[in-house]
PDB file of C-alpha atoms in Angstrom:
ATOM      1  CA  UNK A   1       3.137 -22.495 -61.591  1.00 92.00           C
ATOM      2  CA  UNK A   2       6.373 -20.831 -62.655  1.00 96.00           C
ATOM      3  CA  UNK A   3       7.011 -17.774 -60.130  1.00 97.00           C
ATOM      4  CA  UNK A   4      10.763 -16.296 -60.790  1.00 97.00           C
ATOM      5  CA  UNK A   5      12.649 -13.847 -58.330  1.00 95.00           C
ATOM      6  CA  UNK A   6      13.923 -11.620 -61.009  1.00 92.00           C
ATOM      7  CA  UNK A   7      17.060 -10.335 -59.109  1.00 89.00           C
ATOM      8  CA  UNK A   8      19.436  -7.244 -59.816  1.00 88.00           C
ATOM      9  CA  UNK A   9      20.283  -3.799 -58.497  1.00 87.00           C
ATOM     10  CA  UNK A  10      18.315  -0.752 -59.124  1.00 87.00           C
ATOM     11  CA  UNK A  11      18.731  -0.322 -63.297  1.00 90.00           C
ATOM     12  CA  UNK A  12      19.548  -3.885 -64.031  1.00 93.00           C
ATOM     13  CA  UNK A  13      16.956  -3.861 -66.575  1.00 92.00           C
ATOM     14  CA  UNK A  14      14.316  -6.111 -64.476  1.00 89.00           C
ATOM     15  CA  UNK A  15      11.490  -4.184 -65.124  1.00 85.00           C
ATOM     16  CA  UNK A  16      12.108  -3.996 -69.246  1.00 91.00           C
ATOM     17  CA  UNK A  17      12.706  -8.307 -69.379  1.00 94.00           C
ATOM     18  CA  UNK A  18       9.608  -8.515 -67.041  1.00 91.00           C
ATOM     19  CA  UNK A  19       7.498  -6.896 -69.454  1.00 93.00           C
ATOM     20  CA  UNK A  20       8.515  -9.535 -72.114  1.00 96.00           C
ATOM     21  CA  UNK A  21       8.355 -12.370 -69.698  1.00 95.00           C
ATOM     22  CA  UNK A  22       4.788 -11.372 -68.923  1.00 95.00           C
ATOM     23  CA  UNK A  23       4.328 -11.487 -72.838  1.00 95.00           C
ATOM     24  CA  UNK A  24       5.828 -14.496 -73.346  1.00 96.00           C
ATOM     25  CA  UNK A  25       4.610 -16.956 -70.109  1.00 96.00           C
ATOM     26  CA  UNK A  26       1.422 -14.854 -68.968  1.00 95.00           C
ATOM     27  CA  UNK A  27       2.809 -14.161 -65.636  1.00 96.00           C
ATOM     28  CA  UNK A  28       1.453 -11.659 -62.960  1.00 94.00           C
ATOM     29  CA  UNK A  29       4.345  -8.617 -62.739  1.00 91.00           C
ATOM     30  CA  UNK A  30       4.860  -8.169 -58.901  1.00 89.00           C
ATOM     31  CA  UNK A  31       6.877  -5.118 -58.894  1.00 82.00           C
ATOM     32  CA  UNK A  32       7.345  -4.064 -54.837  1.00 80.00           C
ATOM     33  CA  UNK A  33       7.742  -0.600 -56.532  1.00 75.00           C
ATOM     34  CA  UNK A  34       4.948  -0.135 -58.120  1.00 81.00           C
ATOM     35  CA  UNK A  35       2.705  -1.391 -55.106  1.00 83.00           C
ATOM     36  CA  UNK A  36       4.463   0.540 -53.446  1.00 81.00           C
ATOM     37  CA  UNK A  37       4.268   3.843 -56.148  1.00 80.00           C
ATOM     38  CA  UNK A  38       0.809   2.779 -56.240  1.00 80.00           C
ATOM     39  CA  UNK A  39       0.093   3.407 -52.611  1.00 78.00           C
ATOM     40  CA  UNK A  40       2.108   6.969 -52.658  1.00 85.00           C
ATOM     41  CA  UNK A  41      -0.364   8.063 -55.855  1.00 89.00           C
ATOM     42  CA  UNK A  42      -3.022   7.323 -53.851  1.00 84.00           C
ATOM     43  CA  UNK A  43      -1.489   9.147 -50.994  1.00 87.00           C
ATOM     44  CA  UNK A  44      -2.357   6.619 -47.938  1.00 77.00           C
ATOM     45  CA  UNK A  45      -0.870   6.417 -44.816  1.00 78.00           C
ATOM     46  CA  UNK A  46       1.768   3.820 -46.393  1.00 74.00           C
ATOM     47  CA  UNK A  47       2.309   5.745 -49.227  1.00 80.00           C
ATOM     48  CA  UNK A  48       3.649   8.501 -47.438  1.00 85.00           C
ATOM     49  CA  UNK A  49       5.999   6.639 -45.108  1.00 81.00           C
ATOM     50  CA  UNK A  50       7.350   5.072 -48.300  1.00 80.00           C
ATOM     51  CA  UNK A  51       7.833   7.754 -50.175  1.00 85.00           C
ATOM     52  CA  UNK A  52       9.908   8.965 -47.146  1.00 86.00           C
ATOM     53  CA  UNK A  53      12.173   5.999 -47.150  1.00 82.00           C
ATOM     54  CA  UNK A  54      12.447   5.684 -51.290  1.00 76.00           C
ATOM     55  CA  UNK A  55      13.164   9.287 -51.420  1.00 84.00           C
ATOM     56  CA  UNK A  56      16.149   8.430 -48.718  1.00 85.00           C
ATOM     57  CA  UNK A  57      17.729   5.429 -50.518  1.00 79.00           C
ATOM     58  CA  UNK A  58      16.150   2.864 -47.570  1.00 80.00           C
ATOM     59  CA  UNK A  59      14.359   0.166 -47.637  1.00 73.00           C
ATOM     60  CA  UNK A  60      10.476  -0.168 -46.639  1.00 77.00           C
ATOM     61  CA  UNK A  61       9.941  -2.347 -43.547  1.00 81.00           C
ATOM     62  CA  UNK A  62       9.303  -5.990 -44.522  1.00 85.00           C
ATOM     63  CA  UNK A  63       6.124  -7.003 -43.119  1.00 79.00           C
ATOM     64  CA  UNK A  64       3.942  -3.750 -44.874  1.00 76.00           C
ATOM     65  CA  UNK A  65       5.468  -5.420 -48.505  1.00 83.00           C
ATOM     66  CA  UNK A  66       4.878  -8.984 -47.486  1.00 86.00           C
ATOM     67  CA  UNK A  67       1.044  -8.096 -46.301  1.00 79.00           C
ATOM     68  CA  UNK A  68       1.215  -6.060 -49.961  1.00 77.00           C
ATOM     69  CA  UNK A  69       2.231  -9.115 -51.664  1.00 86.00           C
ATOM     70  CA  UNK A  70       0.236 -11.365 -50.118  1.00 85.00           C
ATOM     71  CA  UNK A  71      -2.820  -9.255 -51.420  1.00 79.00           C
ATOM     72  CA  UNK A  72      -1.739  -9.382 -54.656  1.00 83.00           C
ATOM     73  CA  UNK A  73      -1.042 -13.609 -54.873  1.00 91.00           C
ATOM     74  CA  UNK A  74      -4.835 -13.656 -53.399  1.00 88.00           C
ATOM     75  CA  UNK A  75      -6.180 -11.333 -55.875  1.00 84.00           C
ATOM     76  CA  UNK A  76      -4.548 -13.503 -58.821  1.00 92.00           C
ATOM     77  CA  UNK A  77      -5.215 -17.334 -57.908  1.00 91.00           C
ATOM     78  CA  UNK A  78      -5.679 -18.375 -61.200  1.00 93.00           C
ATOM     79  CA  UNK A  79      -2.123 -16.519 -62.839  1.00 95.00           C
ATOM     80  CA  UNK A  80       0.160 -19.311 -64.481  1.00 96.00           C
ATOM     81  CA  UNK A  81       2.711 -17.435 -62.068  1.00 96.00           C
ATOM     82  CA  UNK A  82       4.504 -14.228 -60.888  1.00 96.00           C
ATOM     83  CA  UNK A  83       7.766 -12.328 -61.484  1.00 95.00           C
ATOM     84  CA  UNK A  84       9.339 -10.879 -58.227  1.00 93.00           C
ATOM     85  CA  UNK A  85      10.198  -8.007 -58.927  1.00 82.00           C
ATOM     86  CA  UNK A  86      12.751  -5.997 -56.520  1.00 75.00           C
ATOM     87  CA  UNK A  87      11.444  -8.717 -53.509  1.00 85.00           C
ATOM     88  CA  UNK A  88      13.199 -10.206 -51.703  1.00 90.00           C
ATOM     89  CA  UNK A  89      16.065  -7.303 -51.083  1.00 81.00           C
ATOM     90  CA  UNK A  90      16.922  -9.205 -47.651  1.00 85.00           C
ATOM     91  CA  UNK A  91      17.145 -12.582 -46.530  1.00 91.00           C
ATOM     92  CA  UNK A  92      14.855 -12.397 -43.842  1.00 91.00           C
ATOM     93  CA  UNK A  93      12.595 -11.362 -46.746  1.00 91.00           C
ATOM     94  CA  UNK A  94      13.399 -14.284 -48.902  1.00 95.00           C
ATOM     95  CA  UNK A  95      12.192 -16.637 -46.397  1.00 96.00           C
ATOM     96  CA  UNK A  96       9.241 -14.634 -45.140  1.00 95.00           C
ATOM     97  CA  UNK A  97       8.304 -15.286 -48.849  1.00 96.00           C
ATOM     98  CA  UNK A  98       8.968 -18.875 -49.024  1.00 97.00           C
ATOM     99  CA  UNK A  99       6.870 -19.238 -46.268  1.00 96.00           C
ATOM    100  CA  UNK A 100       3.953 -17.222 -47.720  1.00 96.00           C
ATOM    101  CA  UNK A 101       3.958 -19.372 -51.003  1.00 97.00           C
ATOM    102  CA  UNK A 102       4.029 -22.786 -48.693  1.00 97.00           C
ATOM    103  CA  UNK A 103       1.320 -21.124 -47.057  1.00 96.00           C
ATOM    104  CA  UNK A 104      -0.385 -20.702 -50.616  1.00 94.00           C
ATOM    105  CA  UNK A 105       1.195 -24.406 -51.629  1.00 94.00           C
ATOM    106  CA  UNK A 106       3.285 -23.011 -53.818  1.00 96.00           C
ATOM    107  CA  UNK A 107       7.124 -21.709 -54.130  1.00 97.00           C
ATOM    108  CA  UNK A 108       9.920 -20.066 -55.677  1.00 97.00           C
ATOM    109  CA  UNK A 109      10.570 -21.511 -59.060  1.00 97.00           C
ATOM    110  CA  UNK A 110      14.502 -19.754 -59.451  1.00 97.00           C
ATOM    111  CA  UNK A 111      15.955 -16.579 -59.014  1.00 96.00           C
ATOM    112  CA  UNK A 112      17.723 -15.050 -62.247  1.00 96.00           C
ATOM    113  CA  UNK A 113      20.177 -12.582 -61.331  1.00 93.00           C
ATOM    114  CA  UNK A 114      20.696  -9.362 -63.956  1.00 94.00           C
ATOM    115  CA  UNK A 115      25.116  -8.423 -63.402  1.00 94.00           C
ATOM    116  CA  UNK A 116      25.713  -5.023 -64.174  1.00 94.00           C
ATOM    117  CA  UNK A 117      28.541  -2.786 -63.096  1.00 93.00           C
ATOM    118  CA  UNK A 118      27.991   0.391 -60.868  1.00 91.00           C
ATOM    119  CA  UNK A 119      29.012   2.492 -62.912  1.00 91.00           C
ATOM    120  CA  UNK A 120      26.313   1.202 -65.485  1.00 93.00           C
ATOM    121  CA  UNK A 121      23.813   1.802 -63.213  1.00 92.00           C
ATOM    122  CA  UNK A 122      24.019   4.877 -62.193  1.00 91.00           C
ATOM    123  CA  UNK A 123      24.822   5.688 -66.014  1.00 92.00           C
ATOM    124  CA  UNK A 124      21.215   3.984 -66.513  1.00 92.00           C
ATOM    125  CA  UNK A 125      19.073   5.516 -63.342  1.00 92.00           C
ATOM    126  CA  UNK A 126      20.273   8.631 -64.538  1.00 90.00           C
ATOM    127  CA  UNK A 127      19.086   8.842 -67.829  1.00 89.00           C
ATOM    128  CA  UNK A 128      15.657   6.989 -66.689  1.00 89.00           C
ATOM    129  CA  UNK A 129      15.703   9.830 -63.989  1.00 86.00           C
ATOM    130  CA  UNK A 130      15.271  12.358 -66.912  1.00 86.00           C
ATOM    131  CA  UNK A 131      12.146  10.359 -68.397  1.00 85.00           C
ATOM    132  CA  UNK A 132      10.418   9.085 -65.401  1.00 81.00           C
ATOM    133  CA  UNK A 133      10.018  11.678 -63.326  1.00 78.00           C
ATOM    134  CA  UNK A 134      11.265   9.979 -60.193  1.00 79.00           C
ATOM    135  CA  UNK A 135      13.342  11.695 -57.742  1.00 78.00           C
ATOM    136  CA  UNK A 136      15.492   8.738 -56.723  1.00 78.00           C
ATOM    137  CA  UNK A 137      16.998   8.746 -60.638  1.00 84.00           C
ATOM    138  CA  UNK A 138      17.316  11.982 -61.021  1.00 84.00           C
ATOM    139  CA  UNK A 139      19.920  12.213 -58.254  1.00 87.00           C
ATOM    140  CA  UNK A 140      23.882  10.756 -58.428  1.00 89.00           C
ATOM    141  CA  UNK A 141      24.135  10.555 -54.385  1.00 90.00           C
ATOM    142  CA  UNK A 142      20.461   8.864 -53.954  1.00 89.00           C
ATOM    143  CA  UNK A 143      21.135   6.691 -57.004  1.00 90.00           C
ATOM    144  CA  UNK A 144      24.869   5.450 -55.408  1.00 91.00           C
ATOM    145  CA  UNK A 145      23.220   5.604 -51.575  1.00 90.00           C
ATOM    146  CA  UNK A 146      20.820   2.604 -53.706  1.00 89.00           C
ATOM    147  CA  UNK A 147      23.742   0.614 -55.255  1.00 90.00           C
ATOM    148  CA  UNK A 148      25.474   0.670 -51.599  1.00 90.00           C
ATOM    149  CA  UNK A 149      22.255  -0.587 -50.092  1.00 85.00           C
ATOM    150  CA  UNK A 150      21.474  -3.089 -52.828  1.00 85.00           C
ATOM    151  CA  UNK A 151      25.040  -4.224 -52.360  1.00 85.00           C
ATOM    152  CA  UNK A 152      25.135  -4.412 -49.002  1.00 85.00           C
ATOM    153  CA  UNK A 153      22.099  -5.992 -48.211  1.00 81.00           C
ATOM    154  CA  UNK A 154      20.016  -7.091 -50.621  1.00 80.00           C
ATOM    155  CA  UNK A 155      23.308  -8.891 -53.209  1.00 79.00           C
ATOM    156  CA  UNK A 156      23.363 -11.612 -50.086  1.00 87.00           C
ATOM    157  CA  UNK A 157      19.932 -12.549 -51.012  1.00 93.00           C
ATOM    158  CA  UNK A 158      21.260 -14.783 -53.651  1.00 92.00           C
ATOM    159  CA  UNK A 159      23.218 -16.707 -51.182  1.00 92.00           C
ATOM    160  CA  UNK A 160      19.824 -17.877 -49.525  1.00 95.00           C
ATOM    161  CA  UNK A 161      18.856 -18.901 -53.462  1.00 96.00           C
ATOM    162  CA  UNK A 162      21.710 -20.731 -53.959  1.00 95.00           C
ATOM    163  CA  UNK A 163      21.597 -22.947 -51.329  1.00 95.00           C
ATOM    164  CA  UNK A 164      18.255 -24.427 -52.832  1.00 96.00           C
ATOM    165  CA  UNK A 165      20.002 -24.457 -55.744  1.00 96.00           C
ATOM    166  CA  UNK A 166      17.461 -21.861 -57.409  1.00 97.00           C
ATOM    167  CA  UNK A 167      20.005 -18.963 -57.986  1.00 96.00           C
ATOM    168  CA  UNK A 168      21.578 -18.601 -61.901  1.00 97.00           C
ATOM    169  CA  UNK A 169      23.282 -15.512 -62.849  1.00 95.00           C
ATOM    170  CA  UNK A 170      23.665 -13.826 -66.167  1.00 96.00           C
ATOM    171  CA  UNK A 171      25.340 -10.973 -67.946  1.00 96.00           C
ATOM    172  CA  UNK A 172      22.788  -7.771 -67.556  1.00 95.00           C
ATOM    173  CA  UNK A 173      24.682  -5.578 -70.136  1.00 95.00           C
ATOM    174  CA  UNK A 174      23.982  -6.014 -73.922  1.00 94.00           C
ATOM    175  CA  UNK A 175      21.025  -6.077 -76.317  1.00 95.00           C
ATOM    176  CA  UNK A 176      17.589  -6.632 -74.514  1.00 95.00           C
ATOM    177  CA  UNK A 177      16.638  -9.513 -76.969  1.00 97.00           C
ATOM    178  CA  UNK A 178      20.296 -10.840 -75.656  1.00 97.00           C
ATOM    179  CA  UNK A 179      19.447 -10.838 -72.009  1.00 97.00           C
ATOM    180  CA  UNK A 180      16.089 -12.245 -72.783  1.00 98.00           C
ATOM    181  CA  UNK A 181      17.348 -15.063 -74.696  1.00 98.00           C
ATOM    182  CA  UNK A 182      19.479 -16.060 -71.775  1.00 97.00           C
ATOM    183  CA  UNK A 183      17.001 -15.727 -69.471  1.00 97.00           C
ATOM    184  CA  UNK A 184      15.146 -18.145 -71.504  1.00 97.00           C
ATOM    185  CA  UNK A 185      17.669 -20.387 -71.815  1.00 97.00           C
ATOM    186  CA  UNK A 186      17.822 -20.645 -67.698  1.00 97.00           C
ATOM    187  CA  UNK A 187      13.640 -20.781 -67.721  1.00 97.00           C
ATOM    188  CA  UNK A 188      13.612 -24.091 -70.042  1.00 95.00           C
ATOM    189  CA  UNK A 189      15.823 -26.148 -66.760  1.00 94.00           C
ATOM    190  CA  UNK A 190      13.008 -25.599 -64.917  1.00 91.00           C
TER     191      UNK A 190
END
């Protein structure tokens, strides 16, 4: 089973190379954001709350997207693997998710980390803001309150990766066949 941490800040261009990694490998696109999008169209309880916290900049608490997550794995036990997408953002979560694929007797094949400057991102979120709809592109101090957060919690993630020697990082700016060809290239060592 080949289950990735695709790993960047908010514009990195995750969500465009998971889209052609699910093309390519068959994998199941966990995207924290759109379970958790998901739960604010439906307007639940959790949806609310989250669209609270994503409308702030801040983070949803940890165990609501690991009980999300763990949902989804059981809901797809025959997928030839997942992309993590935006999880983990902490390292508490990193290891609350290694321990729910040993629980599942599986794990974390790497973590692929998309670099891109600040100043790209926010160049990015802003002009997705104009297409998407979503309030947390659409606006410079959210979209930098995000970058701080991502930076400030959620880059030390890749510490925890690195230690298992799972963690490779590569250039996030440039053509998307580009990017996907190194991310390729870093998918055929496993």
């Amino acid at each position: 089973m080949l289950n990735l941490v695709l790993f960047g800040p908010p514009g990195a261009g995750k969500g465009t190379q998971s889209q052609k990694l699910i093309e390519k490998f068959g994998l199941i696109h966990l995207s924290t954001g759109d379970l958790l999008r998901g739960e604010i169209a439906q307007g639940t309880e959790l949806g609310l709350e989250a669209k609270k916290l994503m409308d702030e900049g801040k983070l949803v608490p940890d165990a609501v997207v690991i009980g999300m997550i763990s949902n989804k794995l059981d809901a797809n036990k025959d997928a030839k693997g997942f992309i993590f997408d935006g999880f983990p953002r902490t390292v508490a979560q990193a290891e609350a998710l290694d321990n729910l694929l040993s629980s599942k007797q599986s794990s974390i094949s790497g973590m692929i980390a998309l670099e891109v400057t600040d100043a790209e991102l926010e160049q990015r979120l802003l002009l997705r803001g104009k297409s998407s709809g979503r309030p947390d592109d659409a606006n410079p101090e959210v979209i930098r309150k995000r970058i701080k957060e991502y930076n400030d919690k959620t880059a030390p993630v890749a510490g925890f990766y690195q230690g298992q020697n799972k963690y490779t990082s590569i250039n996030g700016i440039g053509s998307v066949e580009d990017i996907f060809t190194s991310i390729n290239s870093v998918i055929d060592t496993y």
